[in-house]
mmCIF file of C-alpha atoms in Angstrom:
data_model
loop_
_atom_site.group_PDB
_atom_site.id
_atom_site.type_symbol
_atom_site.label_atom_id
_atom_site.label_comp_id
_atom_site.label_asym_id
_atom_site.label_seq_id
_atom_site.Cartn_x
_atom_site.Cartn_y
_atom_site.Cartn_z
ATOM 1 C CA UNK A 1 7.122 73.581 -57.125
ATOM 2 C CA UNK A 2 9.064 70.917 -59.378
ATOM 3 C CA UNK A 3 6.548 69.138 -61.326
ATOM 4 C CA UNK A 4 7.074 65.506 -61.156
ATOM 5 C CA UNK A 5 6.787 62.892 -64.215
ATOM 6 C CA UNK A 6 4.254 61.012 -63.295
ATOM 7 C CA UNK A 7 4.503 56.912 -62.934
ATOM 8 C CA UNK A 8 2.309 54.061 -62.001
ATOM 9 C CA UNK A 9 3.522 50.583 -61.615
ATOM 10 C CA UNK A 10 0.960 47.371 -61.323
ATOM 11 C CA UNK A 11 1.308 44.036 -60.476
ATOM 12 C CA UNK A 12 -1.346 41.200 -61.023
ATOM 13 C CA UNK A 13 0.164 38.766 -58.424
ATOM 14 C CA UNK A 14 3.367 36.436 -57.891
ATOM 15 C CA UNK A 15 3.568 32.846 -57.779
ATOM 16 C CA UNK A 16 3.346 30.629 -61.284
ATOM 17 C CA UNK A 17 0.924 31.619 -63.974
ATOM 18 C CA UNK A 18 -0.032 28.534 -65.981
ATOM 19 C CA UNK A 19 0.150 29.179 -69.852
ATOM 20 C CA UNK A 20 -3.081 29.170 -70.715
ATOM 21 C CA UNK A 21 -3.374 32.227 -68.483
ATOM 22 C CA UNK A 22 -0.544 34.115 -69.414
ATOM 23 C CA UNK A 23 -2.032 36.360 -72.390
ATOM 24 C CA UNK A 24 -4.766 37.056 -70.160
ATOM 25 C CA UNK A 25 -2.903 38.476 -66.836
ATOM 26 C CA UNK A 26 -0.251 40.559 -69.251
ATOM 27 C CA UNK A 27 -3.141 42.347 -70.804
ATOM 28 C CA UNK A 28 -4.830 42.787 -67.540
ATOM 29 C CA UNK A 29 -1.808 44.624 -65.797
ATOM 30 C CA UNK A 30 -1.216 46.506 -69.076
ATOM 31 C CA UNK A 31 -4.831 47.663 -69.069
ATOM 32 C CA UNK A 32 -4.582 48.642 -65.366
ATOM 33 C CA UNK A 33 -1.311 50.730 -65.769
ATOM 34 C CA UNK A 34 -2.819 52.221 -68.926
ATOM 35 C CA UNK A 35 -5.947 53.151 -66.742
ATOM 36 C CA UNK A 36 -4.051 54.559 -63.915
ATOM 37 C CA UNK A 37 -1.447 56.750 -66.005
ATOM 38 C CA UNK A 38 -4.649 58.047 -67.639
ATOM 39 C CA UNK A 39 -5.735 59.372 -64.305
ATOM 40 C CA UNK A 40 -2.225 60.650 -63.677
ATOM 41 C CA UNK A 41 -1.821 62.413 -66.773
ATOM 42 C CA UNK A 42 -5.260 64.180 -66.347
ATOM 43 C CA UNK A 43 -3.922 65.512 -63.179
ATOM 44 C CA UNK A 44 -5.411 63.122 -61.010
ATOM 45 C CA UNK A 45 -3.498 62.167 -57.683
ATOM 46 C CA UNK A 46 -1.622 59.217 -56.875
ATOM 47 C CA UNK A 47 -4.588 57.836 -54.663
ATOM 48 C CA UNK A 48 -6.917 58.256 -57.548
ATOM 49 C CA UNK A 49 -4.452 56.334 -59.869
ATOM 50 C CA UNK A 50 -3.969 53.076 -57.729
ATOM 51 C CA UNK A 51 -7.462 53.084 -56.692
ATOM 52 C CA UNK A 52 -8.392 53.164 -60.637
ATOM 53 C CA UNK A 53 -5.649 50.440 -61.385
ATOM 54 C CA UNK A 54 -6.611 48.159 -58.760
ATOM 55 C CA UNK A 55 -10.282 48.471 -59.451
ATOM 56 C CA UNK A 56 -9.648 47.706 -63.214
ATOM 57 C CA UNK A 57 -7.887 44.094 -61.911
ATOM 58 C CA UNK A 58 -10.423 43.457 -59.195
ATOM 59 C CA UNK A 59 -12.953 43.214 -62.086
ATOM 60 C CA UNK A 60 -10.929 41.338 -64.496
ATOM 61 C CA UNK A 61 -11.582 37.676 -63.583
ATOM 62 C CA UNK A 62 -8.011 36.258 -64.626
ATOM 63 C CA UNK A 63 -6.940 37.958 -61.083
ATOM 64 C CA UNK A 64 -7.301 36.411 -57.288
ATOM 65 C CA UNK A 65 -9.164 39.972 -56.205
ATOM 66 C CA UNK A 66 -12.596 40.870 -56.647
ATOM 67 C CA UNK A 67 -14.225 38.605 -59.451
ATOM 68 C CA UNK A 68 -12.060 35.675 -59.439
ATOM 69 C CA UNK A 69 -10.984 35.610 -55.664
ATOM 70 C CA UNK A 70 -10.377 31.990 -54.543
ATOM 71 C CA UNK A 71 -12.557 30.597 -52.057
ATOM 72 C CA UNK A 72 -12.304 29.655 -48.316
ATOM 73 C CA UNK A 73 -12.581 26.350 -46.969
ATOM 74 C CA UNK A 74 -16.360 26.815 -46.720
ATOM 75 C CA UNK A 75 -16.489 27.776 -50.698
ATOM 76 C CA UNK A 76 -16.946 31.444 -49.926
ATOM 77 C CA UNK A 77 -15.333 34.783 -51.339
ATOM 78 C CA UNK A 78 -13.484 36.763 -48.164
ATOM 79 C CA UNK A 79 -11.531 39.421 -49.422
ATOM 80 C CA UNK A 80 -8.774 42.036 -48.102
ATOM 81 C CA UNK A 81 -7.778 45.364 -49.445
ATOM 82 C CA UNK A 82 -5.655 48.282 -48.082
ATOM 83 C CA UNK A 83 -5.069 51.657 -49.861
ATOM 84 C CA UNK A 84 -2.571 54.507 -48.390
ATOM 85 C CA UNK A 85 -1.691 58.036 -49.169
ATOM 86 C CA UNK A 86 1.981 58.953 -48.550
ATOM 87 C CA UNK A 87 1.047 62.791 -47.863
ATOM 88 C CA UNK A 88 0.051 62.266 -44.204
ATOM 89 C CA UNK A 89 0.541 58.405 -44.020
ATOM 90 C CA UNK A 90 -3.368 58.323 -44.262
ATOM 91 C CA UNK A 91 -4.484 54.570 -44.978
ATOM 92 C CA UNK A 92 -7.669 52.619 -44.974
ATOM 93 C CA UNK A 93 -8.508 49.050 -45.289
ATOM 94 C CA UNK A 94 -10.925 46.020 -45.280
ATOM 95 C CA UNK A 95 -10.506 42.326 -44.261
ATOM 96 C CA UNK A 96 -12.687 39.398 -44.752
ATOM 97 C CA UNK A 97 -15.488 41.166 -47.010
ATOM 98 C CA UNK A 98 -18.003 39.262 -48.769
ATOM 99 C CA UNK A 99 -20.425 40.138 -51.612
ATOM 100 C CA UNK A 100 -18.961 43.511 -52.601
ATOM 101 C CA UNK A 101 -17.242 44.000 -56.409
ATOM 102 C CA UNK A 102 -14.503 46.269 -55.100
ATOM 103 C CA UNK A 103 -12.982 46.209 -51.790
ATOM 104 C CA UNK A 104 -10.430 48.863 -52.761
ATOM 105 C CA UNK A 105 -13.187 51.272 -53.052
ATOM 106 C CA UNK A 106 -14.536 50.389 -49.623
ATOM 107 C CA UNK A 107 -10.724 50.691 -48.252
ATOM 108 C CA UNK A 108 -10.547 54.002 -49.482
ATOM 109 C CA UNK A 109 -13.790 55.065 -47.994
ATOM 110 C CA UNK A 110 -12.597 54.113 -44.735
ATOM 111 C CA UNK A 111 -9.455 56.105 -44.977
ATOM 112 C CA UNK A 112 -11.665 59.528 -46.083
ATOM 113 C CA UNK A 113 -14.869 58.612 -44.294
ATOM 114 C CA UNK A 114 -13.690 57.662 -40.703
ATOM 115 C CA UNK A 115 -11.247 58.082 -38.274
ATOM 116 C CA UNK A 116 -10.244 54.367 -38.499
ATOM 117 C CA UNK A 117 -7.752 52.510 -40.601
ATOM 118 C CA UNK A 118 -8.984 48.838 -40.885
ATOM 119 C CA UNK A 119 -12.664 47.514 -40.629
ATOM 120 C CA UNK A 120 -13.462 43.864 -40.665
ATOM 121 C CA UNK A 121 -16.142 41.438 -41.657
ATOM 122 C CA UNK A 122 -19.527 42.604 -40.064
ATOM 123 C CA UNK A 123 -18.442 45.826 -39.336
ATOM 124 C CA UNK A 124 -17.092 46.706 -43.062
ATOM 125 C CA UNK A 125 -20.293 45.366 -44.387
ATOM 126 C CA UNK A 126 -22.411 47.996 -42.176
ATOM 127 C CA UNK A 127 -19.901 50.442 -43.076
ATOM 128 C CA UNK A 128 -20.382 49.400 -47.150
ATOM 129 C CA UNK A 129 -23.893 49.761 -46.506
ATOM 130 C CA UNK A 130 -23.946 53.044 -44.752
ATOM 131 C CA UNK A 131 -21.793 54.378 -47.752
ATOM 132 C CA UNK A 132 -24.430 53.133 -50.476
ATOM 133 C CA UNK A 133 -21.912 50.532 -51.844
ATOM 134 C CA UNK A 134 -24.185 47.953 -53.770
ATOM 135 C CA UNK A 135 -24.448 44.301 -52.387
ATOM 136 C CA UNK A 136 -23.977 41.577 -55.027
ATOM 137 C CA UNK A 137 -24.894 38.254 -54.622
ATOM 138 C CA UNK A 138 -21.286 36.072 -53.393
ATOM 139 C CA UNK A 139 -21.736 33.915 -56.441
ATOM 140 C CA UNK A 140 -21.325 37.008 -58.891
ATOM 141 C CA UNK A 141 -17.753 37.145 -57.751
ATOM 142 C CA UNK A 142 -17.158 33.187 -58.161
ATOM 143 C CA UNK A 143 -15.442 31.676 -61.336
ATOM 144 C CA UNK A 144 -15.753 28.421 -62.644
ATOM 145 C CA UNK A 145 -11.722 28.220 -62.184
ATOM 146 C CA UNK A 146 -11.966 29.079 -58.291
ATOM 147 C CA UNK A 147 -14.601 26.607 -57.784
ATOM 148 C CA UNK A 148 -12.591 23.729 -59.615
ATOM 149 C CA UNK A 149 -9.570 24.653 -57.412
ATOM 150 C CA UNK A 150 -11.699 24.449 -54.162
ATOM 151 C CA UNK A 151 -13.126 21.235 -54.882
ATOM 152 C CA UNK A 152 -9.579 20.145 -55.661
ATOM 153 C CA UNK A 153 -8.182 21.128 -52.529
ATOM 154 C CA UNK A 154 -10.771 19.354 -50.520
ATOM 155 C CA UNK A 155 -9.912 15.871 -51.934
ATOM 156 C CA UNK A 156 -8.028 13.756 -49.145
ATOM 157 C CA UNK A 157 -4.838 13.587 -50.929
ATOM 158 C CA UNK A 158 -4.845 17.175 -51.975
ATOM 159 C CA UNK A 159 -1.907 19.651 -51.277
ATOM 160 C CA UNK A 160 -3.541 23.095 -50.760
ATOM 161 C CA UNK A 161 0.268 24.563 -50.698
ATOM 162 C CA UNK A 162 0.695 23.358 -54.492
ATOM 163 C CA UNK A 163 -2.202 25.333 -55.936
ATOM 164 C CA UNK A 164 -1.076 28.292 -53.416
ATOM 165 C CA UNK A 165 2.223 29.285 -55.518
ATOM 166 C CA UNK A 166 -0.405 30.746 -58.095
ATOM 167 C CA UNK A 167 -1.045 33.273 -55.533
ATOM 168 C CA UNK A 168 -2.176 36.462 -57.401
ATOM 169 C CA UNK A 169 -2.906 39.373 -55.124
ATOM 170 C CA UNK A 170 -3.021 42.751 -57.302
ATOM 171 C CA UNK A 171 -1.289 45.960 -56.366
ATOM 172 C CA UNK A 172 -0.513 49.404 -57.848
ATOM 173 C CA UNK A 173 1.845 52.245 -56.617
ATOM 174 C CA UNK A 174 2.316 55.649 -58.019
ATOM 175 C CA UNK A 175 3.933 58.873 -57.848
ATOM 176 C CA UNK A 176 1.693 61.902 -59.292
ATOM 177 C CA UNK A 177 2.993 65.404 -60.904
ATOM 178 C CA UNK A 178 2.756 66.790 -57.369
ATOM 179 C CA UNK A 179 5.467 64.420 -55.945
ATOM 180 C CA UNK A 180 2.600 62.507 -53.670
ATOM 181 C CA UNK A 181 2.938 58.723 -53.651
ATOM 182 C CA UNK A 182 0.437 56.264 -52.999
ATOM 183 C CA UNK A 183 -0.033 52.563 -52.991
ATOM 184 C CA UNK A 184 -3.047 49.857 -53.106
ATOM 185 C CA UNK A 185 -3.245 46.180 -52.627
ATOM 186 C CA UNK A 186 -6.253 43.631 -52.983
ATOM 187 C CA UNK A 187 -6.801 40.143 -52.716
ATOM 188 C CA UNK A 188 -8.814 37.124 -52.486
ATOM 189 C CA UNK A 189 -6.361 35.503 -50.003
ATOM 190 C CA UNK A 190 -5.280 31.799 -49.858
ATOM 191 C CA UNK A 191 -7.482 29.227 -51.536
ATOM 192 C CA UNK A 192 -9.555 27.046 -48.902
ATOM 193 C CA UNK A 193 -8.303 29.261 -46.379
ATOM 194 C CA UNK A 194 -9.637 29.003 -42.647
ATOM 195 C CA UNK A 195 -12.828 31.305 -42.435
ATOM 196 C CA UNK A 196 -11.846 34.799 -41.045
ATOM 197 C CA UNK A 197 -8.180 34.206 -42.376
ATOM 198 C CA UNK A 198 -6.551 37.699 -42.962
ATOM 199 C CA UNK A 199 -3.216 37.764 -44.741
ATOM 200 C CA UNK A 200 -0.824 40.781 -45.066
ATOM 201 C CA UNK A 201 -2.999 42.518 -47.718
ATOM 202 C CA UNK A 202 -4.985 44.426 -45.057
ATOM 203 C CA UNK A 203 -2.066 45.203 -42.944
ATOM 204 C CA UNK A 204 -0.145 48.325 -42.934
ATOM 205 C CA UNK A 205 3.566 47.828 -43.467
ATOM 206 C CA UNK A 206 3.045 44.554 -44.898
ATOM 207 C CA UNK A 207 0.631 44.434 -47.926
ATOM 208 C CA UNK A 208 1.412 47.983 -48.751
ATOM 209 C CA UNK A 209 2.993 51.061 -47.566
ATOM 210 C CA UNK A 210 3.410 54.762 -48.906
ATOM 211 C CA UNK A 211 5.532 57.642 -47.689
ATOM 212 C CA UNK A 212 6.091 60.753 -49.330
ATOM 213 C CA UNK A 213 9.722 60.838 -47.790
ATOM 214 C CA UNK A 214 10.937 57.663 -49.372
ATOM 215 C CA UNK A 215 8.350 56.011 -51.624
ATOM 216 C CA UNK A 216 5.420 53.475 -52.055
ATOM 217 C CA UNK A 217 5.266 49.863 -52.230
ATOM 218 C CA UNK A 218 2.865 46.738 -52.739
ATOM 219 C CA UNK A 219 3.597 43.416 -52.036
ATOM 220 C CA UNK A 220 2.229 39.712 -53.238
ATOM 221 C CA UNK A 221 3.346 36.255 -52.144
ATOM 222 C CA UNK A 222 2.909 34.197 -48.960
ATOM 223 C CA UNK A 223 1.241 36.835 -46.772
ATOM 224 C CA UNK A 224 1.991 34.755 -43.607
ATOM 225 C CA UNK A 225 5.649 35.156 -44.647
ATOM 226 C CA UNK A 226 5.102 39.018 -45.787
ATOM 227 C CA UNK A 227 3.603 39.679 -42.326
ATOM 228 C CA UNK A 228 6.505 38.009 -40.503
ATOM 229 C CA UNK A 229 9.231 40.408 -42.041
ATOM 230 C CA UNK A 230 6.608 43.656 -42.667
ATOM 231 C CA UNK A 231 7.801 43.575 -46.181
ATOM 232 C CA UNK A 232 6.454 46.969 -47.596
ATOM 233 C CA UNK A 233 8.029 48.710 -44.999
ATOM 234 C CA UNK A 234 11.193 47.009 -44.644
ATOM 235 C CA UNK A 235 11.813 48.037 -48.560
ATOM 236 C CA UNK A 236 11.354 51.653 -47.721
ATOM 237 C CA UNK A 237 13.464 51.309 -44.671
ATOM 238 C CA UNK A 238 16.097 50.100 -47.304
ATOM 239 C CA UNK A 239 15.558 52.820 -49.733
ATOM 240 C CA UNK A 240 15.767 55.147 -46.790
ATOM 241 C CA UNK A 241 19.155 53.824 -46.319
ATOM 242 C CA UNK A 242 20.081 54.752 -49.636
ATOM 243 C CA UNK A 243 19.213 51.824 -51.692
ATOM 244 C CA UNK A 244 17.664 52.018 -55.063
ATOM 245 C CA UNK A 245 14.063 50.627 -55.705
ATOM 246 C CA UNK A 246 15.800 47.465 -57.112
ATOM 247 C CA UNK A 247 18.286 46.667 -54.874
ATOM 248 C CA UNK A 248 15.904 47.409 -51.840
ATOM 249 C CA UNK A 249 13.118 45.261 -53.048
ATOM 250 C CA UNK A 250 15.954 42.489 -53.909
ATOM 251 C CA UNK A 251 17.236 42.855 -50.562
ATOM 252 C CA UNK A 252 14.019 42.591 -48.654
ATOM 253 C CA UNK A 253 12.829 39.467 -50.600
ATOM 254 C CA UNK A 254 16.178 37.814 -50.235
ATOM 255 C CA UNK A 255 15.972 38.412 -46.427
ATOM 256 C CA UNK A 256 12.264 36.835 -46.446
ATOM 257 C CA UNK A 257 13.690 33.848 -48.313
ATOM 258 C CA UNK A 258 16.516 33.385 -46.020
ATOM 259 C CA UNK A 259 14.977 33.960 -42.846
ATOM 260 C CA UNK A 260 11.118 32.371 -43.083
ATOM 261 C CA UNK A 261 11.489 30.636 -46.475
ATOM 262 C CA UNK A 262 8.861 32.897 -47.977
ATOM 263 C CA UNK A 263 8.746 33.923 -51.540
ATOM 264 C CA UNK A 264 6.718 36.775 -53.283
ATOM 265 C CA UNK A 265 7.247 39.986 -55.129
ATOM 266 C CA UNK A 266 6.997 43.738 -55.062
ATOM 267 C CA UNK A 267 6.655 47.000 -57.117
ATOM 268 C CA UNK A 268 8.240 50.090 -55.741
ATOM 269 C CA UNK A 269 8.300 53.670 -56.970
ATOM 270 C CA UNK A 270 11.071 55.977 -54.902
ATOM 271 C CA UNK A 271 10.140 59.792 -54.162
ATOM 272 C CA UNK A 272 12.115 60.558 -57.324
ATOM 273 C CA UNK A 273 9.890 58.539 -59.347
ATOM 274 C CA UNK A 274 12.220 55.584 -60.205
ATOM 275 C CA UNK A 275 10.438 52.118 -60.107
ATOM 276 C CA UNK A 276 11.187 48.468 -59.826
ATOM 277 C CA UNK A 277 9.221 45.193 -60.310
ATOM 278 C CA UNK A 278 11.167 42.140 -58.336
ATOM 279 C CA UNK A 279 9.969 38.583 -57.468
ATOM 280 C CA UNK A 280 11.542 35.691 -56.069
ATOM 281 C CA UNK A 281 8.641 33.042 -57.334
ATOM 282 C CA UNK A 282 8.654 31.731 -60.507
ATOM 283 C CA UNK A 283 6.688 34.610 -62.174
ATOM 284 C CA UNK A 284 4.948 37.826 -61.262
ATOM 285 C CA UNK A 285 2.402 39.891 -64.191
ATOM 286 C CA UNK A 286 3.411 43.573 -63.726
ATOM 287 C CA UNK A 287 3.250 47.002 -66.078
ATOM 288 C CA UNK A 288 4.572 50.242 -65.548
ATOM 289 C CA UNK A 289 4.172 53.801 -67.219
ATOM 290 C CA UNK A 290 6.457 56.220 -67.009
ATOM 291 C CA UNK A 291 7.509 59.269 -69.514
ATOM 292 C CA UNK A 292 4.771 57.717 -71.988
ATOM 293 C CA UNK A 293 6.537 54.456 -72.068
ATOM 294 C CA UNK A 294 4.874 50.860 -71.131
ATOM 295 C CA UNK A 295 6.998 48.803 -69.925
ATOM 296 C CA UNK A 296 5.332 45.047 -68.968
ATOM 297 C CA UNK A 297 6.638 41.378 -68.131
ATOM 298 C CA UNK A 298 5.965 38.219 -66.390
ATOM 299 C CA UNK A 299 9.364 35.871 -66.567
ATOM 300 C CA UNK A 300 12.217 37.106 -65.096
ATOM 301 C CA UNK A 301 14.195 39.221 -66.944
ATOM 302 C CA UNK A 302 11.333 39.686 -69.624
ATOM 303 C CA UNK A 303 10.380 43.096 -70.347
ATOM 304 C CA UNK A 304 8.523 44.431 -73.586
ATOM 305 C CA UNK A 305 8.520 48.289 -74.242
ATOM 306 C CA UNK A 306 5.663 49.964 -76.222
ATOM 307 C CA UNK A 307 4.767 53.744 -76.370
ATOM 308 C CA UNK A 308 1.447 54.735 -74.785
ATOM 309 C CA UNK A 309 -0.221 55.697 -78.035
ATOM 310 C CA UNK A 310 0.426 52.272 -79.595
ATOM 311 C CA UNK A 311 -0.701 50.250 -76.364
ATOM 312 C CA UNK A 312 -3.583 52.181 -76.205
ATOM 313 C CA UNK A 313 -4.544 51.833 -80.096
ATOM 314 C CA UNK A 314 -3.906 47.720 -79.308
ATOM 315 C CA UNK A 315 -6.073 48.100 -76.051
ATOM 316 C CA UNK A 316 -9.173 49.552 -78.304
ATOM 317 C CA UNK A 317 -8.639 46.648 -80.799
ATOM 318 C CA UNK A 318 -9.052 44.304 -77.727
ATOM 319 C CA UNK A 319 -5.209 43.458 -77.334
#
């Protein structure tokens, strides 16, 4: 068996990232990519790596997933997550879950411990209890910023759509040394959404898709638009037709924009280990590691490059 060079790509959400949050977002995606790559370097699977990377961002209050998730109309956190293994197309997802720190862990348990692919709300909650996942008070997930935004959106003349440009789903894709691919995506959804609203993240083929025969992708952006075009699967379809990850991503994002007026961003890795991070929004925080080299950025055309060694050193100094 030819050994693949492992690759990980992560995103911290497409939209607009406010100036004062830029550094935190950059540091957060870099940390997640380094963690995921660490798993791959030690011979871990692509599934292990994407779970690790996404968990790192769920725990980081800069991102709209896990701690830091936006609030629904009633001021609560309801989260969605998905994970998929490209080997046999196994997938697990949860939607509208509350009071757990890492929905991505629960999604993986759905994939591995049940015959199902998606558990929602109360059922997901019961399953989490069965699996011994600690429950945490909902307030623990709520940041000052999420509450501020929720209040603003409640004002009679507010336009929640304005705020929703700052979307911030988190995700990761990877290929391991065995050539297996995986994806993971996690989100708090839209600010001031209706109770029980589930977006693209928990939906296979929309929020993410992974297939060893073509590659893996994780998406971010306007969930309803992503669902209309089944964005993740559409990108892989284009790669199956022979497009490079970058062209496939751009073609699919362009279609979503012209057909339904939706903006978003995607990360992609194909079965050969070629990757892309593309977006039609103003910004998307992303990072990737391949060949012990870290690349990352937020703005279109922005790309910083560091050796992993150098990045890990500045990481331990606290970035």
